[in-house]
């Protein structure tokens, strides 16, 4: 089968189209013929080697964290799916590789595709929707009447998180560029701050939850818009000791994670707020709940561009440029 691979970590390393062996499935896995995949900044960060200490992949590596397609084969102990099922998934860490014609995925990480979506639309959903779900539902426990600040409202995570937060009954604030203000309001945001003209720290106060996806300066400012007892959940770092424990990292890395987040955790404690880092995980059951919300019209995916499979490297470069409004998708079949 054809796949886009890298042979080593590095910012200058380019995706290469190669013929590789078709995956051999294990007893709890399904073989999925990839119809569409989507591109995430996580793909770029892994390619650049930013996660090699906590996610040491063997080379050559096929990138890609989102998939929609059709099951063509099932393992001996698979019970939830059958050949012919249309599915979508975010494969687990160490089992990624959706920039390819086929992929083997554990059935626990798979869900039936939302019925109302095309393959391209479905492929845009898993990683960003799971991130939003695990941040707002799991970690934040976001409730009706609470206030949440979701940064970068026109990005992949932001577009889904705004819709999910409104469904949960929260008041939603977000940031975006001038050209996207009205568009982000249409997604459901109640307070939209044009970051080119305004400083969110001077506008927002007494928020219950912040979903941080920006730099260290923005992270520190986010602490100051939370009320006592509020929660700051960051998907852009720094990692904390709880993350190191969850990932079962060795004690040297636990110490490193503790040091990386020592400053922000101390500042959070002094303001009587909670800081946590989220590195989303694969979770088929949650994708099933998200599919139900999509089919009910609660959440709609937002797609910026669709690239043909042979232009996967261009799709990754476009995501790295930071210009995408919503998700960038690769049409494989």
Tab-separated table of C-alpha atoms in Angstrom, residues 10-332:
chain	number	residue	atom	x	y	z
A	10	UNK	CA	13.567	17.103	12.059
A	11	UNK	CA	11.965	20.364	10.986
A	12	UNK	CA	13.509	19.997	7.533
A	13	UNK	CA	12.431	16.355	7.179
A	14	UNK	CA	9.849	16.041	4.402
A	15	UNK	CA	7.030	13.532	4.039
A	16	UNK	CA	7.870	10.899	1.424
A	17	UNK	CA	5.365	8.795	-0.506
A	18	UNK	CA	6.442	5.137	-0.334
A	19	UNK	CA	5.128	1.616	-0.902
A	20	UNK	CA	5.037	-0.190	2.448
A	21	UNK	CA	3.574	-3.469	3.691
A	22	UNK	CA	-0.132	-3.615	4.443
A	23	UNK	CA	-0.773	-3.870	8.221
A	24	UNK	CA	-1.312	-7.300	9.785
A	25	UNK	CA	-4.151	-7.011	12.288
A	26	UNK	CA	-4.101	-8.424	15.822
A	27	UNK	CA	-7.060	-10.192	17.439
A	28	UNK	CA	-8.631	-6.994	18.845
A	29	UNK	CA	-7.946	-4.850	15.780
A	30	UNK	CA	-9.844	-3.889	12.654
A	31	UNK	CA	-8.292	-3.124	9.268
A	32	UNK	CA	-9.638	0.141	7.898
A	33	UNK	CA	-9.447	1.191	4.274
A	34	UNK	CA	-8.712	4.898	4.612
A	35	UNK	CA	-11.107	7.132	2.691
A	36	UNK	CA	-10.015	10.375	4.353
A	37	UNK	CA	-7.594	11.626	6.992
A	38	UNK	CA	-7.075	15.032	8.534
A	39	UNK	CA	-3.978	16.963	9.497
A	40	UNK	CA	-3.224	18.274	12.994
A	41	UNK	CA	-0.425	20.375	14.427
A	42	UNK	CA	0.417	17.269	16.458
A	43	UNK	CA	1.617	15.632	13.219
A	44	UNK	CA	4.041	18.501	12.684
A	45	UNK	CA	5.250	18.432	16.292
A	46	UNK	CA	5.914	14.691	16.134
A	47	UNK	CA	7.730	15.080	12.799
A	48	UNK	CA	9.899	17.825	14.310
A	49	UNK	CA	10.794	15.608	17.277
A	50	UNK	CA	9.059	17.720	19.928
A	51	UNK	CA	7.516	14.659	21.599
A	52	UNK	CA	10.294	12.114	21.079
A	53	UNK	CA	11.064	11.878	24.806
A	54	UNK	CA	7.506	10.856	25.714
A	55	UNK	CA	6.471	9.293	22.375
A	56	UNK	CA	9.577	7.595	20.977
A	57	UNK	CA	8.485	6.241	17.590
A	58	UNK	CA	10.404	3.750	15.482
A	59	UNK	CA	11.443	4.910	12.026
A	60	UNK	CA	10.319	4.942	9.304
A	61	UNK	CA	7.074	6.422	10.669
A	62	UNK	CA	3.731	6.970	8.964
A	63	UNK	CA	2.107	10.098	10.396
A	64	UNK	CA	-1.610	10.871	10.739
A	65	UNK	CA	-3.949	10.907	13.758
A	66	UNK	CA	-7.446	11.098	12.219
A	67	UNK	CA	-9.242	8.674	9.917
A	68	UNK	CA	-12.593	7.885	8.336
A	69	UNK	CA	-13.034	4.769	6.239
A	70	UNK	CA	-14.467	1.287	5.827
A	71	UNK	CA	-13.555	-1.857	7.756
A	72	UNK	CA	-12.219	-4.535	5.406
A	73	UNK	CA	-11.071	-7.126	7.960
A	74	UNK	CA	-11.635	-7.869	11.657
A	75	UNK	CA	-9.482	-9.624	14.234
A	76	UNK	CA	-10.545	-12.910	15.827
A	77	UNK	CA	-11.777	-11.276	19.054
A	78	UNK	CA	-13.418	-8.155	17.586
A	79	UNK	CA	-17.036	-7.959	18.749
A	80	UNK	CA	-18.197	-4.384	18.120
A	81	UNK	CA	-17.671	-4.091	14.361
A	82	UNK	CA	-18.012	-6.039	11.136
A	83	UNK	CA	-16.603	-5.869	7.624
A	84	UNK	CA	-18.277	-3.060	5.688
A	85	UNK	CA	-18.870	-0.758	8.656
A	86	UNK	CA	-18.158	2.912	8.005
A	87	UNK	CA	-16.085	4.156	10.933
A	88	UNK	CA	-13.992	7.026	12.212
A	89	UNK	CA	-11.203	7.103	14.781
A	90	UNK	CA	-8.190	8.728	16.369
A	91	UNK	CA	-5.754	5.772	16.574
A	92	UNK	CA	-3.902	5.446	19.875
A	93	UNK	CA	-0.406	6.809	20.380
A	94	UNK	CA	2.248	4.428	19.002
A	95	UNK	CA	-0.417	3.133	16.564
A	96	UNK	CA	-0.878	6.225	14.388
A	97	UNK	CA	-0.466	6.231	10.607
A	98	UNK	CA	-3.564	7.507	8.799
A	99	UNK	CA	-1.585	9.130	5.963
A	100	UNK	CA	-1.857	5.783	4.206
A	101	UNK	CA	-4.279	3.629	2.239
A	102	UNK	CA	-4.866	1.174	5.124
A	103	UNK	CA	-4.474	1.207	8.909
A	104	UNK	CA	-4.969	-1.330	11.712
A	105	UNK	CA	-6.747	0.126	14.785
A	106	UNK	CA	-7.806	-1.396	18.101
A	107	UNK	CA	-11.596	-1.657	18.161
A	108	UNK	CA	-11.681	0.238	21.485
A	109	UNK	CA	-10.480	3.351	19.642
A	110	UNK	CA	-13.059	3.141	16.831
A	111	UNK	CA	-16.645	4.359	16.473
A	112	UNK	CA	-19.250	4.132	13.760
A	113	UNK	CA	-19.027	7.249	11.585
A	114	UNK	CA	-21.671	9.957	12.083
A	115	UNK	CA	-24.347	9.109	9.537
A	116	UNK	CA	-24.909	12.648	8.330
A	117	UNK	CA	-21.241	13.322	7.513
A	118	UNK	CA	-19.206	12.550	4.413
A	119	UNK	CA	-15.935	10.673	4.876
A	120	UNK	CA	-14.000	13.926	4.546
A	121	UNK	CA	-16.157	15.650	7.165
A	122	UNK	CA	-15.928	12.683	9.543
A	123	UNK	CA	-12.132	12.528	9.236
A	124	UNK	CA	-11.893	16.134	10.430
A	125	UNK	CA	-13.527	15.369	13.774
A	126	UNK	CA	-11.816	12.788	16.046
A	127	UNK	CA	-8.697	14.426	17.502
A	128	UNK	CA	-10.153	17.908	17.943
A	129	UNK	CA	-13.523	16.676	19.237
A	130	UNK	CA	-11.897	14.269	21.709
A	131	UNK	CA	-9.669	17.121	22.885
A	132	UNK	CA	-12.685	19.364	23.448
A	133	UNK	CA	-14.645	16.564	25.165
A	134	UNK	CA	-11.813	15.517	27.475
A	135	UNK	CA	-11.089	19.150	28.399
A	136	UNK	CA	-14.631	20.424	28.923
A	137	UNK	CA	-16.534	17.310	30.012
A	138	UNK	CA	-13.895	15.178	31.755
A	139	UNK	CA	-11.437	17.650	33.270
A	140	UNK	CA	-13.570	20.776	33.660
A	141	UNK	CA	-16.937	19.147	34.353
A	142	UNK	CA	-18.421	22.192	32.596
A	143	UNK	CA	-21.961	22.908	33.781
A	144	UNK	CA	-24.913	24.991	32.676
A	145	UNK	CA	-24.493	28.617	33.687
A	146	UNK	CA	-20.694	28.527	33.956
A	147	UNK	CA	-18.369	30.737	31.922
A	148	UNK	CA	-15.621	29.270	29.737
A	149	UNK	CA	-12.878	31.023	27.776
A	150	UNK	CA	-11.821	29.004	24.715
A	151	UNK	CA	-8.765	30.441	22.975
A	152	UNK	CA	-8.322	30.463	19.180
A	153	UNK	CA	-11.994	30.047	18.327
A	154	UNK	CA	-11.423	29.663	14.588
A	155	UNK	CA	-8.931	26.781	14.990
A	156	UNK	CA	-9.638	23.068	14.795
A	157	UNK	CA	-10.175	22.531	18.532
A	158	UNK	CA	-11.787	25.932	19.055
A	159	UNK	CA	-14.555	25.471	16.496
A	160	UNK	CA	-15.691	22.203	18.075
A	161	UNK	CA	-15.129	23.318	21.685
A	162	UNK	CA	-17.348	26.393	21.232
A	163	UNK	CA	-20.217	24.257	19.958
A	164	UNK	CA	-19.797	21.649	22.702
A	165	UNK	CA	-19.617	24.293	25.447
A	166	UNK	CA	-22.827	25.929	24.206
A	167	UNK	CA	-24.534	22.515	24.194
A	168	UNK	CA	-23.444	22.107	27.833
A	169	UNK	CA	-25.133	25.416	28.655
A	170	UNK	CA	-22.059	27.567	29.255
A	171	UNK	CA	-21.393	31.182	28.357
A	172	UNK	CA	-18.504	31.114	25.881
A	173	UNK	CA	-15.782	33.683	25.250
A	174	UNK	CA	-13.129	33.246	22.588
A	175	UNK	CA	-10.379	35.016	20.665
A	176	UNK	CA	-9.918	35.252	16.914
A	177	UNK	CA	-8.632	37.543	14.163
A	178	UNK	CA	-10.593	40.478	12.754
A	179	UNK	CA	-11.830	38.635	9.651
A	180	UNK	CA	-13.273	35.753	11.694
A	181	UNK	CA	-15.187	37.645	14.411
A	182	UNK	CA	-18.678	37.336	12.926
A	183	UNK	CA	-18.037	33.787	11.760
A	184	UNK	CA	-17.017	32.659	15.248
A	185	UNK	CA	-20.104	34.353	16.717
A	186	UNK	CA	-22.177	32.250	14.331
A	187	UNK	CA	-20.624	29.115	15.871
A	188	UNK	CA	-22.175	30.167	19.189
A	189	UNK	CA	-19.553	32.271	20.982
A	190	UNK	CA	-21.137	34.886	23.254
A	191	UNK	CA	-18.056	37.082	23.694
A	192	UNK	CA	-15.615	37.339	20.769
A	193	UNK	CA	-12.363	39.221	21.320
A	194	UNK	CA	-10.378	40.404	18.301
A	195	UNK	CA	-6.856	39.642	19.512
A	196	UNK	CA	-5.414	42.115	16.997
A	197	UNK	CA	-7.283	44.998	18.651
A	198	UNK	CA	-8.101	43.917	22.207
A	199	UNK	CA	-6.514	42.211	25.201
A	200	UNK	CA	-8.720	39.482	26.655
A	201	UNK	CA	-7.278	40.077	30.125
A	202	UNK	CA	-8.875	43.528	30.268
A	203	UNK	CA	-12.295	42.232	29.164
A	204	UNK	CA	-12.809	38.849	30.843
A	205	UNK	CA	-13.126	38.218	34.577
A	206	UNK	CA	-14.499	35.627	37.009
A	207	UNK	CA	-14.416	32.751	34.499
A	208	UNK	CA	-14.882	29.173	35.655
A	209	UNK	CA	-12.782	27.473	32.966
A	210	UNK	CA	-10.070	28.428	30.464
A	211	UNK	CA	-9.039	26.127	27.607
A	212	UNK	CA	-5.530	27.344	26.766
A	213	UNK	CA	-3.926	26.556	23.415
A	214	UNK	CA	-1.485	29.429	23.057
A	215	UNK	CA	1.944	30.491	24.328
A	216	UNK	CA	3.354	30.918	27.840
A	217	UNK	CA	2.471	34.635	28.003
A	218	UNK	CA	-1.158	33.894	27.165
A	219	UNK	CA	-1.161	31.066	29.705
A	220	UNK	CA	-0.094	33.400	32.509
A	221	UNK	CA	-2.650	36.030	31.532
A	222	UNK	CA	-5.323	33.311	31.487
A	223	UNK	CA	-4.769	32.659	35.199
A	224	UNK	CA	-5.900	36.208	35.912
A	225	UNK	CA	-9.328	35.863	34.247
A	226	UNK	CA	-10.326	32.883	36.414
A	227	UNK	CA	-12.354	33.101	39.610
A	228	UNK	CA	-11.062	31.339	42.761
A	229	UNK	CA	-11.651	27.612	42.296
A	230	UNK	CA	-11.497	27.989	38.503
A	231	UNK	CA	-9.738	25.556	36.188
A	232	UNK	CA	-7.050	26.305	33.603
A	233	UNK	CA	-6.659	23.401	31.188
A	234	UNK	CA	-3.812	23.712	28.692
A	235	UNK	CA	-3.349	21.653	25.543
A	236	UNK	CA	-0.159	23.500	24.600
A	237	UNK	CA	1.810	22.861	27.789
A	238	UNK	CA	3.700	22.857	29.962
A	239	UNK	CA	3.190	19.198	30.982
A	240	UNK	CA	2.622	18.572	34.685
A	241	UNK	CA	3.383	15.688	37.096
A	242	UNK	CA	-0.135	14.282	36.705
A	243	UNK	CA	0.511	13.909	32.967
A	244	UNK	CA	3.817	12.155	33.655
A	245	UNK	CA	2.028	9.739	35.988
A	246	UNK	CA	-0.755	9.089	33.463
A	247	UNK	CA	1.816	8.365	30.736
A	248	UNK	CA	3.794	6.161	33.161
A	249	UNK	CA	6.971	8.067	32.450
A	250	UNK	CA	10.161	7.220	34.312
A	251	UNK	CA	11.244	9.272	37.329
A	252	UNK	CA	13.734	11.456	35.372
A	253	UNK	CA	10.941	12.638	33.061
A	254	UNK	CA	8.572	13.050	36.019
A	255	UNK	CA	11.112	15.437	37.530
A	256	UNK	CA	11.437	17.293	34.197
A	257	UNK	CA	7.650	17.645	33.864
A	258	UNK	CA	7.451	18.917	37.417
A	259	UNK	CA	10.119	21.537	36.746
A	260	UNK	CA	8.553	22.623	33.440
A	261	UNK	CA	5.211	23.355	35.087
A	262	UNK	CA	6.530	24.455	38.501
A	263	UNK	CA	6.110	28.162	37.755
A	264	UNK	CA	2.578	28.069	36.408
A	265	UNK	CA	1.411	25.613	39.079
A	266	UNK	CA	2.775	27.924	41.767
A	267	UNK	CA	1.056	30.967	40.272
A	268	UNK	CA	-2.188	29.013	39.944
A	269	UNK	CA	-2.011	27.925	43.581
A	270	UNK	CA	-1.482	31.493	44.752
A	271	UNK	CA	-4.607	32.547	42.843
A	272	UNK	CA	-6.537	29.549	44.237
A	273	UNK	CA	-7.123	28.074	40.785
A	274	UNK	CA	-6.260	24.667	39.321
A	275	UNK	CA	-3.786	24.088	36.475
A	276	UNK	CA	-3.695	20.880	34.413
A	277	UNK	CA	-2.171	19.782	31.120
A	278	UNK	CA	-4.188	17.719	28.661
A	279	UNK	CA	-2.680	15.388	26.073
A	280	UNK	CA	-5.785	13.854	24.559
A	281	UNK	CA	-6.131	10.094	24.263
A	282	UNK	CA	-7.883	7.767	21.816
A	283	UNK	CA	-11.368	6.799	23.022
A	284	UNK	CA	-13.959	5.079	20.825
A	285	UNK	CA	-16.814	5.348	23.337
A	286	UNK	CA	-16.468	9.115	23.467
A	287	UNK	CA	-16.418	9.264	19.671
A	288	UNK	CA	-19.745	7.421	19.752
A	289	UNK	CA	-21.237	10.132	21.980
A	290	UNK	CA	-19.779	12.827	19.725
A	291	UNK	CA	-21.255	11.098	16.650
A	292	UNK	CA	-24.694	11.201	18.306
A	293	UNK	CA	-24.331	14.956	18.899
A	294	UNK	CA	-23.273	15.459	15.282
A	295	UNK	CA	-26.211	13.449	13.932
A	296	UNK	CA	-28.525	15.452	16.217
A	297	UNK	CA	-27.231	18.691	14.685
A	298	UNK	CA	-25.566	19.909	17.890
A	299	UNK	CA	-22.016	19.919	16.485
A	300	UNK	CA	-20.947	20.532	12.890
A	301	UNK	CA	-17.373	20.082	11.655
A	302	UNK	CA	-15.603	23.038	10.082
A	303	UNK	CA	-13.333	22.297	7.124
A	304	UNK	CA	-10.972	24.809	5.551
A	305	UNK	CA	-9.458	22.810	2.669
A	306	UNK	CA	-9.429	19.291	1.234
A	307	UNK	CA	-6.193	18.103	-0.394
A	308	UNK	CA	-5.783	15.017	-2.609
A	309	UNK	CA	-3.718	12.187	-1.097
A	310	UNK	CA	-0.691	12.859	-3.287
A	311	UNK	CA	-0.501	16.415	-1.843
A	312	UNK	CA	-0.375	15.325	1.812
A	313	UNK	CA	2.955	17.134	2.319
A	314	UNK	CA	1.356	20.366	1.075
A	315	UNK	CA	-1.562	19.845	3.460
A	316	UNK	CA	0.842	19.534	6.397
A	317	UNK	CA	2.696	22.677	5.313
A	318	UNK	CA	-0.606	24.561	5.131
A	319	UNK	CA	-1.487	23.550	8.696
A	320	UNK	CA	1.993	24.592	9.851
A	321	UNK	CA	1.399	28.055	8.330
A	322	UNK	CA	-1.322	28.735	10.912
A	323	UNK	CA	-3.746	30.074	8.303
A	324	UNK	CA	-6.332	27.280	8.495
A	325	UNK	CA	-9.880	28.133	9.575
A	326	UNK	CA	-11.124	24.851	10.995
A	327	UNK	CA	-9.614	21.575	9.765
A	328	UNK	CA	-7.500	20.519	6.793
A	329	UNK	CA	-8.467	17.167	5.282
A	330	UNK	CA	-6.786	14.675	2.935
A	331	UNK	CA	-9.006	12.730	0.525
A	332	UNK	CA	-7.398	9.304	0.155
